[in-house]
Amino acid sequence: MSQPSLESVVRSAGEWLRGVGPQHEIVISTRIRLARNITGFPFHSRASDEQRSEIAETLSTALGRCGLPGEWLHIDIEKLDDLDRLLLVERHLISKSLAEANGARRVVFERSEACSVMINEEDHLRLQVLRSGLQLDEAWEQINAMDDALDAQVEYAFHPQFGYLTACPTNVGTGIRVSVMLHLPALRLTGELEKVLQAARDMKLAVRGLFGEGTEALGDFFQVSNQVTLGRSETELLDSFRTDVLPRIVEFEQSARKALLRSRPQALDDKIWRAVGMLRNARMMSSNEALQCLSHVRMGLHIGRPLRIDLQTINELFLQTQPAHLQKLQGERLSGEQRSVARAALTRARLGSNQN
Amino acid sequence: MSQPSLESVVRSAGEWLRGVGPQHEIVISTRIRLARNITGFPFHSRASDEQRSEIAETLSTALGRCGLPGEWLHIDIEKLDDLDRLLLVERHLISKSLAEANGARRVVFERSEACSVMINEEDHLRLQVLRSGLQLDEAWEQINAMDDALDAQVEYAFHPQFGYLTACPTNVGTGIRVSVMLHLPALRLTGELEKVLQAARDMKLAVRGLFGEGTEALGDFFQVSNQVTLGRSETELLDSFRTDVLPRIVEFEQSARKALLRSRPQALDDKIWRAVGMLRNARMMSSNEALQCLSHVRMGLHIGRPLRIDLQTINELFLQTQPAHLQKLQGERLSGEQRSVARAALTRARLGSNQN
């Protein structure tokens, strides 16, 4: 398998941060993933090195054959250096655990980055569709088509009573996880965030940070996803997101933004303009601070503040200020302090520092 | 006594923050005060209301008669509202305790604010000369002349063995206090500040904050002054400041600035430019944050950073961002939150926010 170059992907914001799509002011992206395994092999954790290689080869070949539309890149994770692996994590194309694992493992993704497949993660297959904004139906339609196309090439491990068999029991059944990435800066500012997130948890939803499982909520981004996969059809799950979960959270955030604008416009503007000031003036900046500042600027743009900043630039910077993207852009490996300096230089350059 | 208006003083930086004079990059100002009492009256704390009024009248009249050069303003503190009193404290023309006391008390000062006399503070008289930069000899010459001129009009309480008698034993003898206001941002950044201040304390010097006794060290400003007044001539005291105390502290700060520029220029520039960014972008700002930001900008100007900001403006803002000055400039009383908004608007207006 010839390895395609990742250089070309670095400069774009990818799909999940394109900043378009319905309700994108609050719903950053919609993601659906399906966990699948194939018959004839043990689950990943119990497979031998040889079996893992065979699984990777089999599934990569099957994906190549199933005629999915678009240009698909097949990446052998084993052959990547740590920086390229981290790059794929930052773009939400692979999970941290796939990046950090050992042995034969791959990611196959369509160039737009809307569709991707992880091979030899926890399950043999993790199909993912990522759409900017709130696009539950479109994402479902797309992943369903991928699933069907692949099903024609391989034999899925399926049990008539339990449904799709998965390595972890929490995924058995439909193997589906629906996640929406939400941007909730106003709820953080009004102090109501924890209340809202707790309500989500009470609805049996998991709340995670920007980079998935085990990561902190950075820059006011929260990933909300289902935890139950058994005994509930995909349609029921999507319905609950569409009619219940999302309208409620989105409305909370909208109300918080309105309340801030009405009662404490100066406090809100202060956050926004300080973020602009930092991004345009700092000489050193951590990736967390960059995320937080970009988050406030993003909100400022969405409530119509005349920041003379382009939303597209902000969305790109969300990714480009991340460690791997930053180093790829600079074309060299950088220490933590060097990254901090390079990151501040990047935001100044992109956002038009007025004086150097 | 007709009360002159304080309106005209609000807009200037006064003497102590003029930002000129020898070594003004580090030595903000030199201050000498003399504590004096007059015979025929008990010390202030033991004087009756009538006696205090009589003292005030006597000394105000004596000051008017002694032919000191310049235009002198006689201010009856009792007749001022709390805002005007605070204004005088912020300008270092009176002490906090004089502002907050009760009964007959005055301040008489020359319009340039370099010379002032508090009447009925802890002592009947507190003569003060304040000079921008390091001007020990000039300040001493000037206060000595004031002292002589006043001595010709009134009879000082003086004991052949102990010297000038004062309300508090710590001032007995010469009644002199020499203070220098130092700006030590680099020592703070390198973490060496406490070591240097401890060395000053070991030399029997008192280290105080921006607004004297009992105030915090804000914006990296420190007031260093003698504590001993007995058994040491004024000349000896001035000599120790000139040859020992000041060269050492100034050199420490200079070395720290050089070390930062050499080894961590980005960290130094980061502080400076973030301060610029905050002053030009924030929509709400506390007076402490304003002081800290102005402090870093001041250092930036002194190490030659191209900030396109005028030092005079920074010096004026040190005062104008203080609560009383801010309210006088706005022409109305403001709540804490309103001051915070007005302060940020003022720094944006003065420092050229690029976008509104």
XYZ file of C-alpha atoms in Angstrom:
712
model
C 0.000 0.000 0.000
C 1.477 3.349 -1.000
C 1.089 5.978 1.709
C -0.509 9.252 0.580
C 0.953 12.487 1.928
C -0.846 14.312 4.729
C 0.676 17.670 3.806
C -2.319 18.754 1.786
C -4.806 18.319 4.611
C -3.023 20.561 7.136
C -4.167 23.897 5.822
C -7.898 23.338 5.638
C -10.310 23.330 8.541
C -11.563 19.860 7.570
C -15.218 19.031 7.753
C -15.942 19.283 11.445
C -14.790 22.862 11.796
C -16.049 24.205 8.499
C -18.403 26.390 10.490
C -21.362 26.026 8.195
C -24.505 23.935 8.239
C -27.758 24.372 10.138
C -27.493 25.981 13.583
C -23.719 26.163 13.281
C -23.585 29.074 15.723
C -24.057 26.525 18.477
C -23.895 23.074 16.891
C -20.363 22.773 15.548
C -20.746 19.339 14.069
C -22.772 16.157 13.928
C -21.000 12.863 14.074
C -22.309 9.331 13.734
C -20.133 6.291 14.101
C -20.910 2.627 13.749
C -18.923 -0.117 15.454
C -18.609 -3.258 13.331
C -16.650 -6.493 13.443
C -16.245 -9.165 10.843
C -16.665 -12.886 11.193
C -13.766 -15.253 10.997
C -11.474 -13.215 13.273
C -11.315 -12.755 17.045
C -12.067 -9.322 18.464
C -9.158 -6.912 18.111
C -7.885 -7.274 21.687
C -7.624 -11.029 21.284
C -6.245 -11.098 17.745
C -2.619 -12.004 17.042
C -0.305 -9.652 15.169
C -0.775 -11.721 12.047
C -4.550 -11.662 12.383
C -4.495 -7.886 12.885
C -2.465 -7.471 9.710
C -4.874 -9.709 7.888
C -7.888 -7.793 9.192
C -6.311 -4.505 8.104
C -5.533 -5.815 4.647
C -8.948 -7.428 4.204
C -10.878 -4.352 5.275
C -8.711 -1.886 3.374
C -9.230 -3.944 0.254
C -12.973 -4.238 0.876
C -13.226 -0.478 1.304
C -11.357 0.030 -1.940
C -13.784 -2.248 -3.717
C -17.095 -1.087 -2.392
C -17.338 1.875 -4.738
C -17.987 4.673 -2.257
C -18.110 8.088 -3.940
C -15.185 10.483 -3.573
C -11.431 10.222 -3.288
C -10.389 7.879 -0.504
C -7.041 7.956 1.253
C -5.754 4.779 2.884
C -3.342 5.578 5.685
C -1.233 3.007 7.466
C -1.006 4.397 11.007
C 1.984 2.189 11.807
C 4.036 3.956 9.149
C 3.251 7.442 10.427
C 5.451 9.305 12.875
C 3.944 10.585 16.122
C 3.351 14.039 14.671
C 1.241 12.761 11.786
C -0.713 10.527 14.145
C -1.441 13.495 16.380
C -2.422 15.476 13.298
C -5.118 12.925 12.492
C -6.358 13.023 16.100
C -6.562 16.807 15.991
C -8.654 16.542 12.826
C -10.959 14.013 14.499
C -10.119 11.433 11.841
C -8.804 8.933 14.358
C -9.131 8.448 18.089
C -6.331 9.024 20.567
C -6.333 5.319 21.358
C -5.859 4.362 17.689
C -2.971 6.860 17.487
C -1.302 5.483 20.592
C -1.904 1.769 19.974
C 0.567 -0.683 18.453
C 0.367 -3.071 15.551
C -1.411 -3.048 12.211
C -4.052 -0.336 12.085
C -5.329 2.023 9.461
C -7.578 4.905 8.720
C -9.334 5.246 5.403
C -11.000 8.579 4.758
C -12.590 10.544 1.996
C -10.610 13.680 1.144
C -13.316 16.033 2.399
C -12.887 14.275 5.771
C -16.654 13.856 6.124
C -16.382 10.054 5.987
C -13.721 7.929 7.579
C -13.141 4.383 8.732
C -10.788 3.315 11.497
C -9.497 -0.233 11.167
C -8.293 -2.137 14.220
C -9.362 0.316 16.816
C -11.346 -1.301 19.647
C -13.465 -2.967 16.957
C -12.349 -4.185 13.563
C -14.213 -1.299 11.988
C -15.322 2.076 13.165
C -17.247 3.893 10.456
C -17.614 7.618 10.973
C -19.500 10.393 9.264
C -18.845 13.931 10.390
C -20.906 16.862 9.162
C -20.562 20.514 9.932
C -23.525 21.969 11.819
C -26.632 20.027 12.776
C -27.106 17.372 10.078
C -28.457 14.261 11.756
C -30.416 12.948 8.780
C -27.727 13.644 6.224
C -25.108 11.998 8.421
C -27.331 9.006 9.030
C -28.113 8.583 5.371
C -24.456 8.772 4.467
C -23.207 6.336 7.083
C -26.036 3.944 6.318
C -24.950 3.893 2.685
C -21.330 3.292 3.710
C -22.427 0.500 6.009
C -24.514 -1.162 3.275
C -21.740 -0.889 0.700
C -19.251 -2.471 3.047
C -21.711 -5.128 4.173
C -21.774 -6.337 0.558
C -18.011 -6.927 0.670
C -17.496 -8.473 4.113
C -19.496 -10.534 6.563
C -20.335 -8.580 9.725
C -20.471 -10.323 13.092
C -24.183 -10.142 13.749
C -26.427 -11.958 16.209
C -30.154 -12.278 15.465
C -31.072 -11.391 19.042
C -28.331 -8.984 20.127
C -27.609 -7.307 16.820
C -24.064 -6.233 15.857
C -21.475 -7.795 18.116
C -18.824 -5.435 19.434
C -15.708 -5.703 21.576
C -17.238 -3.629 24.356
C -20.765 -4.549 25.504
C -21.785 -0.867 25.598
C -21.722 -0.869 21.797
C -23.596 -4.120 21.203
C -26.863 -3.848 19.287
C -26.873 -1.014 16.788
C -23.223 -0.163 17.432
C -24.174 3.425 16.871
C -22.944 6.493 18.597
C -24.432 9.849 17.746
C -22.396 12.831 18.944
C -22.943 16.509 18.541
C -20.208 19.003 19.244
C -21.687 22.044 20.919
C -20.235 25.465 21.524
C -21.629 26.828 24.779
C -19.642 29.915 25.742
C -22.606 31.930 27.020
C -23.745 29.154 29.363
C -20.237 29.116 30.789
C -20.296 32.881 31.275
C -23.684 32.881 32.984
C -22.650 30.002 35.229
C -25.528 27.787 34.044
C -23.328 25.381 32.136
C -23.009 22.700 34.787
C -26.778 22.623 35.250
C -27.324 22.060 31.539
C -24.631 19.419 31.259
C -26.068 17.618 34.279
C -29.488 17.608 32.595
C -27.819 15.988 29.572
C -26.230 13.365 31.807
C -29.621 12.720 33.391
C -30.884 11.943 29.882
C -28.255 9.167 29.788
C -26.015 11.158 27.502
C -22.260 11.290 27.833
C -20.613 14.721 27.916
C -17.014 14.877 26.735
C -14.450 17.467 25.697
C -13.160 18.599 22.355
C -11.054 15.559 21.622
C -13.393 12.858 22.830
C -13.175 10.409 25.643
C -11.066 11.456 28.600
C -10.375 14.972 27.365
C -11.237 18.189 29.055
C -13.857 20.606 27.882
C -11.663 23.174 26.202
C -12.746 26.411 24.660
C -16.342 25.865 25.762
C -16.757 22.940 23.359
C -18.746 19.945 24.535
C -19.415 16.674 22.824
C -22.757 15.164 23.780
C -23.431 11.577 22.771
C -25.617 8.597 23.515
C -24.434 5.835 25.816
C -27.084 3.212 25.141
C -26.907 1.166 21.958
C -28.978 -1.866 22.853
C -32.769 -2.160 22.639
C -33.320 1.080 20.808
C -33.397 1.498 17.051
C -31.203 3.976 15.242
C -34.294 5.946 14.286
C -35.459 6.248 17.876
C -32.020 7.473 18.902
C -31.853 10.063 16.114
C -35.379 11.185 16.965
C -34.470 11.803 20.579
C -31.515 13.959 19.512
C -33.609 15.830 16.972
C -36.679 16.527 19.031
C -35.466 16.467 22.596
C -31.762 16.741 23.377
C -30.643 19.303 20.852
C -33.524 21.772 20.884
C -33.223 21.987 24.654
C -29.485 22.608 24.848
C -29.461 24.957 21.867
C -32.272 26.954 23.388
C -30.460 27.200 26.718
C -27.372 28.597 25.008
C -29.435 31.000 22.889
C -31.239 32.258 25.976
C -27.959 32.700 27.789
C -26.562 34.730 24.883
C -29.663 36.917 24.826
C -29.630 37.337 28.589
C -25.985 38.401 28.525
C -26.624 40.836 25.697
C -29.541 42.308 27.568
C -28.242 42.463 31.111
C -24.445 42.418 30.888
C -23.437 43.456 27.385
C -20.214 44.977 28.677
C -19.174 41.747 30.392
C -19.863 39.842 27.198
C -18.036 42.339 25.017
C -15.176 42.354 27.452
C -14.654 38.624 26.960
C -14.865 38.957 23.203
C -12.551 41.937 22.851
C -10.007 40.643 25.337
C -9.836 37.491 23.244
C -9.232 39.608 20.145
C -6.596 41.594 22.036
C -4.784 38.456 23.141
C -4.843 36.805 19.726
C -3.509 39.972 18.136
C -0.888 40.854 20.715
C 0.400 37.899 22.710
C 3.917 36.699 21.990
C 3.428 33.328 23.641
C 0.217 31.352 23.903
C -0.752 27.869 25.045
C -3.088 25.806 22.871
C -5.726 25.916 25.613
C -5.637 29.694 25.796
C -5.822 29.881 22.013
C -8.912 27.654 22.027
C -10.538 29.779 24.701
C -9.805 33.031 22.879
C -10.956 31.635 19.535
C -14.091 30.399 21.263
C -14.940 33.894 22.482
C -14.177 35.454 19.118
C -16.397 32.854 17.439
C -19.252 33.811 19.745
C -18.562 37.492 19.058
C -18.883 36.893 15.325
C -22.095 34.962 15.785
C -23.728 37.685 17.821
C -22.708 40.187 15.162
C -19.867 42.073 16.787
C -17.878 44.104 14.210
C -14.582 42.349 14.816
C -13.418 42.551 11.184
C -12.402 38.930 11.485
C -13.416 36.164 9.154
C -15.205 33.144 10.672
C -13.365 30.852 8.295
C -10.052 32.086 9.683
C -11.201 31.396 13.226
C -12.316 27.888 12.308
C -8.998 27.173 10.645
C -7.118 28.513 13.639
C -8.962 26.158 15.973
C -7.073 23.390 14.215
C -3.901 25.163 13.228
C -3.093 26.244 16.764
C -3.113 22.606 17.886
C 0.376 21.157 18.503
C 0.688 18.825 15.509
C -0.887 21.239 13.023
C 1.347 24.014 14.261
C 4.489 21.952 13.804
C 3.400 20.726 10.383
C 2.745 24.319 9.321
C 6.143 25.401 10.620
C 7.751 22.464 8.899
C 9.766 21.452 11.939
C 9.488 19.927 15.371
C 9.158 22.472 18.137
C 9.534 22.371 21.910
C 6.612 23.453 24.070
C 8.009 26.969 24.426
C 8.751 27.218 20.707
C 5.203 26.115 19.927
C 3.879 28.752 22.253
C 5.851 31.431 20.394
C 4.915 30.036 16.967
C 1.245 29.817 17.935
C 1.118 33.459 19.001
C 2.935 34.473 15.821
C 0.387 32.516 13.783
C -2.661 34.114 15.376
C -1.114 37.582 15.039
C -0.333 36.923 11.379
C -3.788 35.514 10.615
C -5.780 38.058 12.614
C -3.837 41.143 11.608
C -1.794 42.314 14.511
C -1.708 46.033 13.976
C 1.828 46.508 15.121
C 4.845 44.310 15.200
C -10.717 80.920 53.565
C -12.005 80.590 50.006
C -11.670 77.082 48.632
C -9.886 76.794 45.267
C -11.292 74.348 42.751
C -9.598 70.997 42.226
C -10.961 70.597 38.703
C -7.843 71.934 37.057
C -5.514 69.413 38.685
C -7.317 66.272 37.504
C -6.008 66.163 33.983
C -2.278 66.455 34.610
C -0.009 63.685 35.844
C 1.152 65.873 38.732
C 4.765 65.925 39.761
C 5.283 62.406 40.998
C 4.273 60.715 37.780
C 5.749 63.200 35.339
C 8.075 60.436 34.221
C 11.139 62.607 33.833
C 14.220 63.273 35.928
C 17.377 61.246 36.428
C 16.993 57.449 36.269
C 13.237 57.782 35.785
C 13.104 54.404 34.032
C 13.334 52.830 37.459
C 13.130 55.627 40.022
C 9.662 57.116 39.592
C 9.982 59.803 42.212
C 11.908 61.075 45.184
C 10.011 62.287 48.193
C 11.219 63.913 51.382
C 8.910 64.823 54.214
C 9.588 66.542 57.485
C 7.412 66.100 60.562
C 7.106 69.284 62.636
C 5.029 70.505 65.535
C 4.659 73.969 66.981
C 4.931 75.058 70.570
C 1.932 76.274 72.521
C -0.354 73.438 71.408
C -0.705 69.789 72.425
C 0.105 67.116 69.851
C -2.686 66.611 67.340
C -4.154 63.498 68.969
C -4.520 65.365 72.282
C -5.721 68.677 70.896
C -9.337 69.771 71.276
C -11.472 70.670 68.280
C -10.908 74.360 69.019
C -7.167 73.893 69.283
C -7.109 71.962 66.008
C -8.952 74.791 64.289
C -6.545 77.273 65.780
C -3.539 75.207 64.667
C -4.956 74.984 61.139
C -5.588 78.712 60.965
C -2.217 79.619 62.453
C -0.240 77.389 60.124
C -2.220 78.248 57.020
C -1.610 81.931 57.753
C 2.079 81.332 58.455
C 2.443 79.463 55.163
C 0.760 82.324 53.339
C 3.196 84.774 54.886
C 6.482 82.998 54.494
C 6.968 84.015 50.876
C 7.567 80.616 49.295
C 7.909 80.832 45.507
C 5.049 79.674 43.306
C 1.263 79.651 43.467
C -0.003 77.987 46.629
C -3.441 76.481 47.065
C -4.920 76.239 50.552
C -7.445 73.425 50.761
C -9.725 72.837 53.706
C -10.089 69.043 53.771
C -13.193 69.273 55.954
C -15.033 71.094 53.205
C -14.201 68.520 50.526
C -16.441 65.617 49.650
C -15.070 62.073 49.785
C -14.280 62.067 46.072
C -12.070 65.150 46.255
C -10.322 63.778 49.306
C -9.602 60.548 47.480
C -8.393 62.578 44.511
C -5.758 64.227 46.705
C -4.696 60.830 48.063
C -4.351 59.462 44.539
C -2.121 62.434 43.679
C 0.017 61.783 46.772
C -0.790 65.249 48.079
C -2.327 63.946 51.288
C -2.189 60.666 53.179
C -5.078 58.262 53.456
C -5.255 58.959 57.175
C -5.586 62.719 56.608
C -8.358 62.040 54.103
C -10.228 59.771 56.474
C -9.735 61.772 59.688
C -12.190 64.196 61.229
C -11.929 67.807 62.326
C -9.987 70.815 61.116
C -7.249 69.790 58.696
C -5.771 71.245 55.581
C -3.382 70.742 52.757
C -1.462 73.610 51.262
C 0.353 72.875 48.044
C 2.153 74.604 45.251
C 0.312 74.251 41.942
C 3.039 72.079 40.373
C 2.380 69.675 43.286
C 6.098 69.376 43.974
C 5.715 71.000 47.412
C 2.905 70.432 49.856
C 2.139 70.758 53.530
C -0.396 68.704 55.456
C -1.779 70.422 58.538
C -3.195 68.369 61.422
C -2.188 64.990 60.187
C -0.412 62.958 62.887
C 1.781 66.012 63.483
C 0.792 69.650 63.237
C 2.851 69.911 60.084
C 4.019 67.481 57.465
C 6.147 69.225 54.865
C 6.608 67.282 51.645
C 8.678 67.730 48.527
C 8.083 65.330 45.679
C 10.312 65.269 42.615
C 10.078 63.176 39.529
C 12.982 60.752 39.079
C 15.956 60.525 41.395
C 16.471 64.007 42.829
C 17.613 63.628 46.406
C 19.692 66.803 46.579
C 17.167 68.982 44.821
C 14.379 67.692 47.036
C 16.444 68.208 50.154
C 17.409 71.739 49.162
C 13.820 72.619 48.461
C 12.351 71.190 51.644
C 15.118 72.716 53.680
C 14.226 76.124 52.288
C 10.529 75.543 53.040
C 11.421 74.471 56.556
C 13.591 77.556 57.144
C 10.972 79.917 55.761
C 8.283 78.447 57.983
C 10.609 78.355 60.979
C 10.817 82.151 60.701
C 7.024 82.407 61.117
C 6.276 79.852 63.829
C 8.065 78.313 66.775
C 8.817 74.614 66.219
C 8.701 72.161 69.117
C 12.413 71.359 69.412
C 14.449 69.746 72.163
C 18.212 70.437 72.347
C 18.983 66.768 72.997
C 16.268 64.903 71.036
C 15.772 67.315 68.161
C 12.339 67.912 66.615
C 9.557 66.526 68.782
C 6.926 64.490 66.983
C 3.699 62.732 67.897
C 5.161 59.318 67.137
C 8.581 58.474 68.626
C 9.733 56.955 65.331
C 9.877 60.448 63.859
C 11.656 62.201 66.723
C 15.031 63.766 65.893
C 15.255 64.963 62.343
C 11.596 64.181 61.623
C 12.718 63.256 58.133
C 11.502 60.509 55.897
C 13.146 59.950 52.553
C 11.162 57.760 50.172
C 11.850 56.673 46.658
C 9.180 55.155 44.482
C 10.681 52.383 42.403
C 9.331 50.555 39.396
C 10.607 46.980 39.465
C 8.679 44.947 36.873
C 11.656 42.897 35.673
C 12.573 41.777 39.189
C 8.996 40.609 39.598
C 9.175 38.678 36.314
C 12.459 36.986 37.147
C 11.200 36.073 40.613
C 14.048 37.931 42.342
C 11.884 40.693 43.722
C 11.346 39.295 47.201
C 15.080 38.774 47.657
C 15.793 42.391 46.766
C 13.015 43.760 48.952
C 14.235 41.634 51.852
C 17.718 43.066 51.379
C 16.150 46.541 51.640
C 14.356 45.548 54.837
C 17.637 44.224 56.210
C 19.043 47.714 55.664
C 16.323 48.976 58.033
C 14.267 50.381 55.195
C 10.514 50.147 54.998
C 8.998 48.798 51.774
C 5.471 49.945 50.987
C 3.060 49.990 48.083
C 1.976 52.686 45.686
C -0.201 54.613 48.098
C 1.997 54.443 51.181
C 1.557 52.806 54.509
C -0.673 49.734 54.568
C -1.178 49.549 50.826
C -0.286 46.711 48.545
C 2.483 46.782 46.003
C 0.464 47.390 42.856
C 1.747 47.524 39.335
C 5.263 46.616 40.464
C 5.679 49.948 42.252
C 7.482 49.974 45.561
C 8.133 52.795 47.968
C 11.361 52.377 49.884
C 11.955 54.671 52.859
C 13.986 55.069 56.004
C 12.592 54.058 59.367
C 15.167 55.599 61.689
C 15.101 59.352 62.321
C 17.013 59.604 65.571
C 20.804 59.784 65.947
C 21.543 60.200 62.289
C 21.844 63.490 60.461
C 19.817 64.287 57.368
C 23.034 64.310 55.346
C 23.999 60.828 56.514
C 20.579 59.535 55.593
C 20.645 61.094 52.127
C 24.158 59.769 51.601
C 23.077 56.227 52.385
C 20.261 56.466 49.824
C 22.552 58.014 47.239
C 25.545 55.752 47.550
C 24.155 52.542 48.934
C 20.429 51.827 48.767
C 19.520 53.208 45.368
C 22.470 52.120 43.238
C 21.981 48.567 44.485
C 18.264 48.276 43.788
C 18.494 50.124 40.477
C 21.287 47.842 39.367
C 19.333 44.741 40.334
C 16.388 45.882 38.215
C 18.634 46.839 35.303
C 20.335 43.441 35.412
C 16.971 41.716 35.523
C 15.799 43.651 32.458
C 18.990 42.763 30.604
C 18.770 39.120 31.634
C 15.169 38.900 30.425
C 16.040 40.546 27.131
C 18.921 38.147 26.656
C 17.439 34.870 27.789
C 13.657 35.228 27.535
C 12.871 38.106 25.176
C 9.629 36.426 24.097
C 8.399 36.118 27.662
C 9.188 39.766 28.255
C 7.569 40.903 25.014
C 4.569 38.749 25.783
C 3.948 40.649 29.029
C 4.371 43.983 27.288
C 2.170 43.241 24.282
C -0.530 41.531 26.286
C -0.703 44.670 28.395
C -1.066 46.747 25.225
C -3.734 44.329 23.979
C -5.716 44.570 27.204
C -5.530 48.353 27.428
C -6.668 48.661 23.814
C -9.386 46.021 23.856
C -10.873 45.372 27.276
C -14.400 46.608 27.933
C -14.106 46.352 31.697
C -10.987 46.776 33.780
C -10.202 47.016 37.485
C -7.829 49.735 38.682
C -5.349 47.069 39.756
C -5.302 45.462 36.342
C -4.921 48.878 34.741
C -1.916 49.610 36.963
C -0.361 46.264 36.114
C -0.878 46.733 32.377
C 0.393 50.311 32.461
C 3.394 49.083 34.414
C 4.296 46.583 31.712
C 3.763 49.120 28.936
C 5.966 51.583 30.810
C 8.739 49.000 30.960
C 8.224 48.251 27.266
C 8.709 51.909 26.400
C 11.832 52.113 28.533
C 13.442 49.126 26.874
C 12.660 50.668 23.504
C 9.803 48.531 22.228
C 8.009 50.178 19.268
C 4.627 50.425 20.950
C 3.654 53.736 19.332
C 2.505 54.890 22.727
C 3.534 58.083 24.426
C 5.129 57.760 27.895
C 3.357 60.912 29.009
C 0.009 59.278 28.229
C 0.938 56.221 30.269
C 1.970 58.375 33.221
C -1.278 60.309 33.065
C -3.263 57.083 32.872
C -1.622 55.769 36.036
C -3.519 58.527 37.815
C -6.580 58.874 35.626
C -7.503 55.201 35.956
C -7.677 55.571 39.736
C -11.233 55.675 41.119
C -11.496 59.338 42.120
C -9.722 60.655 39.035
C -11.901 58.524 36.826
C -15.091 59.841 38.393
C -13.886 63.436 38.267
C -13.043 63.025 34.581
C -16.461 61.514 33.904
C -18.097 64.288 35.872
C -20.262 61.925 37.874
C -20.217 59.327 40.598
C -19.943 55.778 39.324
C -20.490 52.349 40.835
C -17.651 49.841 40.819
C -18.944 48.218 37.626
C -19.492 51.580 35.949
C -15.948 52.621 36.859
C -14.651 49.403 35.375
C -16.432 50.160 32.085
C -15.370 53.828 32.116
C -11.766 52.893 32.884
C -11.568 50.508 29.927
C -13.180 53.130 27.680
C -10.609 55.674 28.851
C -7.587 53.471 28.143
C -9.003 52.520 24.728
C -9.598 56.174 23.890
C -6.167 57.288 25.073
C -4.193 54.413 23.600
C -5.952 54.194 20.273
C -8.112 51.111 20.175
C -8.044 50.150 16.535
C -11.616 49.057 16.340
C -14.696 50.010 18.226
